[in-house]
Amino acid sequence: MTQQGAVLQGYNNELVKCIEDLCMQKEELNKQIQQAEEEKNKLQHEIQVLSEQLECVCENLAQKVASRNDLDKILAETEAAYMKILDSSRTLLNVLKKEVGSLKHSPDLKTN
């Protein structure tokens, strides 16, 4: 019977060691889980900060694009008006040259 008791004691010792090993593995895994959760929380915070920054940049960009589009419209209208002024000036100059030319041929303006 003492031999059976010794075998049983050996089994008990191995069982206790296995349980202790499992507890140590659980503790290590808990530490890893805690570290992973901390890293996850840190990354989520960084994502939130970056998302807010991205939103601000997008809003700023949209405002600048709208301003540029307004300037493009104003510039196009101004250039079109300026071209009309140039065309009118050319027409006026041509009419004036014709008038001056016809005055030169007029007998009233000829000098002796």
Coordinates of C-alpha atoms in Angstrom, one line a residue:
M1 CA 0.0 0.0 0.0
T2 CA 2.9 2.4 0.6
Q3 CA 3.9 2.0 -3.0
Q4 CA 0.4 3.0 -4.2
G5 CA 0.6 6.0 -1.8
A6 CA 4.0 7.0 -3.3
V7 CA 2.6 6.7 -6.8
L8 CA -0.5 8.7 -5.8
Q9 CA 1.8 11.3 -4.2
G10 CA 3.8 11.5 -7.4
Y11 CA 0.6 12.1 -9.4
N12 CA -0.4 14.7 -7.0
N13 CA 2.9 16.5 -7.2
E14 CA 2.8 16.5 -11.1
L15 CA -0.8 17.7 -11.0
V16 CA 0.1 20.6 -8.6
K17 CA 3.0 21.5 -10.9
C18 CA 0.8 21.4 -14.0
I19 CA -1.8 23.6 -12.3
E20 CA 1.0 26.1 -11.2
D21 CA 2.3 26.1 -14.8
L22 CA -1.2 26.9 -16.1
C23 CA -1.6 29.7 -13.5
M24 CA 1.7 31.2 -14.6
Q25 CA 0.7 31.0 -18.3
K26 CA -2.6 32.6 -17.4
E27 CA -0.8 35.5 -15.6
E28 CA 1.6 36.0 -18.6
L29 CA -1.4 35.9 -21.0
N30 CA -3.2 38.5 -18.8
K31 CA -0.2 40.8 -18.9
Q32 CA -0.1 40.4 -22.7
I33 CA -3.8 41.1 -23.0
Q34 CA -3.5 44.2 -20.8
Q35 CA -0.6 45.5 -22.9
A36 CA -2.6 44.8 -26.1
E37 CA -5.6 46.7 -24.7
E38 CA -3.4 49.6 -23.7
E39 CA -1.9 49.7 -27.2
K40 CA -5.4 49.4 -28.8
N41 CA -6.6 52.3 -26.6
K42 CA -3.6 54.4 -27.5
L43 CA -4.1 53.7 -31.2
Q44 CA -7.8 54.5 -31.1
H45 CA -7.0 57.8 -29.4
E46 CA -4.4 58.6 -32.1
I47 CA -6.9 57.6 -34.8
Q48 CA -9.5 60.0 -33.2
V49 CA -6.9 62.8 -33.1
L50 CA -5.9 62.2 -36.7
S51 CA -9.5 62.0 -37.8
E52 CA -10.2 65.4 -36.3
Q53 CA -7.1 66.8 -37.9
L54 CA -8.2 65.3 -41.2
E55 CA -11.6 66.8 -40.9
C56 CA -10.1 70.2 -40.3
V57 CA -7.8 69.9 -43.3
C58 CA -10.7 68.8 -45.5
E59 CA -12.8 71.7 -44.4
N60 CA -9.9 74.1 -45.0
L61 CA -9.3 72.6 -48.4
A62 CA -12.9 72.8 -49.3
Q63 CA -13.0 76.5 -48.4
K64 CA -9.8 77.2 -50.4
V65 CA -11.1 75.3 -53.4
A66 CA -14.4 77.4 -53.2
S67 CA -12.4 80.6 -53.0
R68 CA -10.2 79.6 -55.9
N69 CA -13.4 78.8 -58.0
D70 CA -14.8 82.2 -57.1
L71 CA -11.5 83.8 -58.2
D72 CA -11.5 81.8 -61.4
K73 CA -15.0 83.1 -62.1
I74 CA -14.1 86.7 -61.3
L75 CA -10.9 86.4 -63.4
A76 CA -12.8 85.0 -66.4
E77 CA -15.5 87.7 -66.2
T78 CA -12.8 90.4 -65.9
E79 CA -10.8 89.0 -68.8
A80 CA -13.9 88.9 -71.0
A81 CA -14.8 92.5 -70.1
Y82 CA -11.3 93.6 -70.8
M83 CA -11.4 91.9 -74.2
K84 CA -14.6 93.8 -74.9
I85 CA -12.9 97.0 -74.0
L86 CA -9.9 96.2 -76.3
D87 CA -12.3 95.3 -79.1
S88 CA -14.2 98.6 -78.5
S89 CA -11.0 100.5 -78.4
R90 CA -9.8 98.9 -81.7
T91 CA -13.1 99.7 -83.3
L92 CA -13.0 103.3 -82.0
L93 CA -9.4 103.7 -83.3
N94 CA -10.4 102.4 -86.7
V95 CA -13.4 104.8 -86.9
L96 CA -11.2 107.7 -85.8
K97 CA -8.6 106.8 -88.4
K98 CA -11.3 106.8 -91.1
E99 CA -12.7 110.1 -89.9
V100 CA -9.2 111.7 -89.8
G101 CA -8.5 110.2 -93.2
S102 CA -11.7 111.6 -94.7
L103 CA -11.0 115.0 -93.1
K104 CA -7.6 115.1 -94.8
H105 CA -9.3 114.6 -98.1
S106 CA -11.9 117.3 -97.4
P107 CA -11.3 120.5 -99.4
D108 CA -12.1 122.6 -96.3
L109 CA -9.0 121.4 -94.4
K110 CA -6.5 121.6 -97.3
T111 CA -3.9 124.2 -96.8
N112 CA -2.4 126.4 -99.6

